[in-house]
XYZ file of N, CA, C and O in Angstrom:
312
model
N 34.856 -202.221 -51.812
C 35.664 -201.879 -51.320
C 35.206 -200.720 -50.972
O 34.304 -199.713 -51.527
N 35.868 -199.755 -49.413
C 35.455 -199.272 -49.152
C 35.725 -197.407 -49.686
O 37.284 -197.632 -49.104
N 35.144 -196.328 -49.672
C 36.401 -195.369 -49.829
C 35.781 -194.698 -48.412
O 34.268 -194.039 -48.236
N 36.619 -194.158 -48.200
C 36.727 -192.618 -46.718
C 36.253 -191.212 -48.332
O 36.974 -191.081 -48.886
N 35.066 -190.924 -47.759
C 35.193 -189.744 -47.615
C 36.405 -188.164 -47.326
O 36.234 -188.140 -45.566
N 36.571 -187.324 -47.996
C 37.698 -186.199 -47.233
C 36.899 -185.253 -45.895
O 36.294 -184.417 -47.639
N 37.394 -184.851 -45.226
C 36.371 -183.700 -44.783
C 37.070 -182.453 -44.750
O 37.882 -182.691 -44.960
N 36.094 -181.606 -45.303
C 36.424 -181.000 -45.644
C 36.997 -179.596 -44.359
O 36.321 -180.164 -43.517
N 37.337 -179.152 -45.184
C 38.285 -177.623 -43.292
C 37.617 -177.103 -43.547
O 36.922 -176.292 -44.730
N 37.089 -176.481 -42.548
C 36.280 -174.760 -41.833
C 36.949 -173.946 -41.791
O 37.957 -173.982 -40.845
N 36.972 -172.811 -42.919
C 37.830 -171.756 -42.430
C 37.183 -170.497 -41.826
O 37.639 -169.666 -41.827
N 35.704 -170.860 -41.993
C 35.633 -169.591 -40.885
C 35.448 -169.265 -39.985
O 35.819 -167.885 -39.923
N 36.356 -169.399 -38.927
C 36.916 -169.014 -37.356
C 38.335 -168.150 -37.994
O 38.325 -167.369 -38.092
N 39.094 -168.617 -39.560
C 39.909 -167.652 -39.655
C 39.848 -166.123 -40.446
O 40.233 -165.290 -40.108
N 38.796 -166.671 -40.878
C 38.160 -165.146 -41.826
C 37.283 -163.995 -40.744
O 37.517 -163.374 -40.322
N 36.431 -165.320 -40.228
C 36.460 -163.921 -38.315
C 37.651 -163.831 -37.640
O 37.280 -162.693 -37.241
N 38.602 -164.599 -37.297
C 39.639 -164.322 -36.382
C 39.965 -162.823 -37.769
O 40.008 -161.799 -37.017
N 40.670 -162.111 -39.042
C 40.477 -161.414 -39.803
C 39.743 -160.347 -39.564
O 40.209 -159.179 -39.594
N 38.443 -160.945 -39.409
C 37.416 -159.255 -39.559
C 37.592 -158.459 -38.125
O 37.642 -157.925 -37.303
N 38.366 -159.703 -37.041
C 38.297 -159.216 -35.365
C 38.959 -158.093 -35.525
O 39.172 -157.547 -34.906
N 40.393 -158.895 -35.932
C 41.002 -158.047 -35.596
C 41.243 -156.791 -36.049
O 42.456 -155.945 -36.004
N 40.436 -156.327 -37.412
C 40.309 -154.857 -37.843
C 38.888 -154.135 -37.633
O 39.033 -153.268 -36.858
N 38.567 -154.791 -36.093
C 37.402 -154.121 -35.813
C 36.454 -153.441 -36.329
O 35.653 -153.253 -35.819
N 35.895 -154.798 -37.256
C 34.628 -154.692 -38.024
C 33.409 -155.548 -37.705
O 33.934 -156.172 -37.345
N 31.852 -155.569 -37.853
C 31.678 -155.961 -38.016
C 30.935 -157.275 -39.074
O 31.797 -157.164 -40.379
N 30.045 -157.975 -39.201
C 29.812 -159.256 -40.162
C 28.915 -158.383 -41.144
O 29.103 -157.836 -42.610
N 29.031 -156.568 -41.342
C 27.880 -156.201 -41.803
C 28.730 -155.131 -42.094
O 28.686 -154.651 -43.607
N 29.401 -154.557 -42.178
C 30.340 -153.882 -42.807
C 31.655 -154.473 -44.127
O 31.769 -153.909 -45.183
N 32.147 -155.735 -43.503
C 32.249 -157.077 -44.574
C 31.019 -156.597 -45.600
O 32.298 -157.087 -46.623
N 30.107 -157.173 -44.835
C 29.672 -157.747 -46.306
C 29.350 -156.615 -47.599
O 29.362 -156.688 -48.719
N 29.050 -155.370 -46.380
C 29.417 -154.348 -47.248
C 30.629 -154.020 -48.544
O 29.723 -153.319 -49.392
N 31.138 -153.964 -47.723
C 32.487 -154.311 -48.582
C 32.639 -155.627 -50.055
O 33.518 -154.940 -50.678
N 32.025 -156.412 -49.324
C 31.638 -157.631 -50.371
C 31.083 -156.663 -51.706
O 31.306 -156.490 -52.906
N 30.015 -156.506 -51.255
C 29.426 -155.981 -51.993
C 29.985 -154.448 -53.045
O 29.707 -154.967 -54.595
N 30.699 -153.869 -52.657
C 31.354 -152.222 -53.469
C 32.332 -153.408 -54.519
O 32.272 -152.622 -55.423
N 33.097 -154.590 -54.182
C 33.095 -155.320 -54.670
C 32.758 -156.328 -55.684
O 33.660 -156.995 -56.632
N 31.482 -155.769 -56.204
C 30.180 -156.323 -56.703
C 29.833 -157.764 -55.880
O 29.293 -159.008 -57.259
N 30.221 -158.991 -55.459
C 30.327 -159.939 -53.622
C 28.597 -159.513 -53.830
O 28.201 -158.809 -52.735
N 27.462 -160.057 -54.466
C 25.959 -159.902 -54.036
C 26.109 -160.724 -52.930
O 25.790 -162.052 -52.748
N 26.346 -159.991 -51.266
C 25.644 -161.151 -49.676
C 25.293 -160.225 -49.297
O 26.129 -158.794 -48.220
N 24.880 -160.411 -47.685
C 23.587 -159.539 -47.109
C 24.982 -160.707 -46.033
O 25.510 -160.820 -46.045
N 24.437 -160.219 -44.841
C 25.824 -160.021 -43.653
C 24.922 -161.075 -43.077
O 25.372 -161.993 -43.009
N 23.374 -161.677 -42.619
C 23.151 -162.799 -42.518
C 23.724 -164.282 -43.567
O 24.785 -165.034 -42.794
N 24.089 -164.086 -45.123
C 24.950 -164.804 -45.179
C 25.873 -164.830 -45.375
O 26.648 -165.744 -45.142
N 26.897 -164.454 -44.906
C 28.489 -163.897 -44.719
C 28.606 -164.509 -43.302
O 29.458 -165.449 -43.348
N 27.248 -164.909 -42.615
C 27.664 -165.135 -40.975
C 27.474 -166.477 -41.228
O 28.213 -167.319 -40.437
N 26.839 -167.528 -42.355
C 26.910 -168.577 -43.013
C 28.821 -169.716 -42.809
O 28.841 -170.226 -42.913
N 29.083 -168.172 -43.953
C 30.627 -168.511 -44.153
C 31.903 -167.834 -42.530
O 31.944 -169.176 -42.856
N 31.240 -166.878 -41.908
C 32.230 -167.179 -41.012
C 31.780 -168.630 -40.116
O 32.678 -169.471 -39.120
N 30.691 -168.983 -40.164
C 30.225 -170.365 -38.844
C 29.838 -171.673 -40.057
O 30.322 -172.784 -38.576
N 31.098 -171.835 -40.816
C 31.202 -172.614 -41.952
C 29.923 -173.812 -41.871
O 30.355 -175.011 -42.340
N 28.639 -172.814 -42.211
C 27.340 -173.218 -42.806
C 27.092 -173.245 -44.760
O 26.007 -174.026 -44.961
N 28.133 -172.932 -45.534
C 27.777 -172.482 -46.498
C 29.923 -172.730 -46.581
O 30.677 -171.807 -46.632
N 30.255 -173.546 -48.293
C 31.011 -173.308 -48.381
C 31.775 -172.431 -49.614
O 30.583 -172.343 -50.634
N 32.254 -171.573 -49.830
C 32.893 -170.279 -50.216
C 33.261 -170.807 -51.192
O 33.996 -171.231 -51.517
N 32.999 -169.236 -52.478
C 33.027 -169.222 -53.705
C 34.797 -168.220 -53.696
O 34.874 -167.998 -52.941
N 35.219 -169.475 -54.748
C 37.187 -168.974 -55.078
C 36.387 -166.934 -55.484
O 37.809 -166.626 -55.040
N 35.647 -166.695 -55.982
C 35.526 -165.196 -56.410
C 35.543 -164.149 -54.784
O 35.622 -163.626 -54.588
N 35.157 -165.470 -54.024
C 34.135 -164.491 -52.259
C 35.966 -164.939 -51.194
O 35.912 -163.702 -51.519
N 36.474 -165.845 -51.959
C 37.530 -165.904 -51.438
C 38.519 -164.835 -51.675
O 39.762 -163.952 -51.074
N 38.837 -164.417 -52.815
C 39.412 -164.077 -53.035
C 38.744 -162.094 -53.417
O 40.085 -161.525 -52.620
N 38.478 -161.835 -53.128
C 37.661 -160.836 -52.649
C 37.721 -160.391 -50.899
O 38.495 -159.303 -50.715
N 37.639 -161.569 -50.357
C 37.617 -161.031 -48.846
C 39.580 -161.339 -48.737
O 39.929 -160.808 -47.530
N 40.098 -161.295 -49.286
C 41.970 -161.073 -49.205
C 41.559 -159.412 -49.296
O 42.850 -159.037 -48.619
N 41.579 -159.279 -50.169
C 41.426 -157.810 -51.331
C 40.594 -157.101 -49.598
O 41.590 -156.061 -49.111
N 40.258 -157.239 -48.876
C 39.022 -156.979 -48.100
C 39.862 -156.411 -46.769
O 40.320 -155.450 -46.248
N 40.585 -157.544 -46.370
C 41.542 -157.850 -45.543
C 43.193 -157.586 -45.268
O 43.367 -156.999 -44.891
N 43.452 -157.669 -47.129
C 44.640 -156.917 -47.561
C 45.794 -158.220 -46.341
O 46.436 -157.606 -46.038
N 45.047 -159.434 -46.677
C 46.504 -160.464 -46.018
C 47.034 -161.368 -46.859
O 45.639 -161.527 -48.346
N 46.741 -162.431 -46.797
C 47.540 -163.847 -47.074
C 46.663 -164.906 -48.084
O 46.147 -164.689 -46.514
N 47.208 -164.658 -48.329
C 45.858 -166.765 -48.674
C 45.555 -167.696 -47.562
O 44.164 -167.682 -46.749
N 47.209 -168.114 -47.124
C 47.662 -168.956 -46.526
C 46.956 -168.482 -45.630
O 46.503 -169.300 -43.909
N 46.682 -166.670 -45.238
C 46.787 -166.594 -43.270
C 44.528 -167.069 -43.005
O 44.917 -167.754 -42.399
N 44.205 -167.482 -43.883
C 41.930 -168.411 -44.214
C 42.578 -170.125 -43.457
O 41.832 -170.545 -43.441
N 43.287 -169.859 -44.552
C 44.555 -171.983 -44.179
C 44.928 -171.617 -42.829
O 45.774 -173.512 -43.307
N 45.313 -170.768 -42.229
C 46.309 -171.158 -40.785
C 45.542 -172.353 -39.610
O 44.101 -172.437 -39.481
N 46.764 -173.616 -39.402
C 45.822 -174.535 -37.483
C 45.118 -175.309 -38.933
O 44.428 -176.287 -38.336
N 44.388 -174.864 -40.499
C 44.615 -176.348 -40.599
C 44.883 -178.007 -41.513
O 46.334 -177.545 -41.523
């Protein structure tokens, strides 16, 4: 029996859209994450936006607070 793997969905584009709506740089978002106890550099944050890193729940929760948005906003169009 062949098992098909379900492909993960990338929410990085929606996270990028939230950042750009506010006119923030990746460096600014990384700094805001650090203030919330999430150890993240700008380079590492860029991996989230381009989909090469699977975001942790704690990081997603912090981004929701930083952007002042709903979790649904990260999953639009998926």
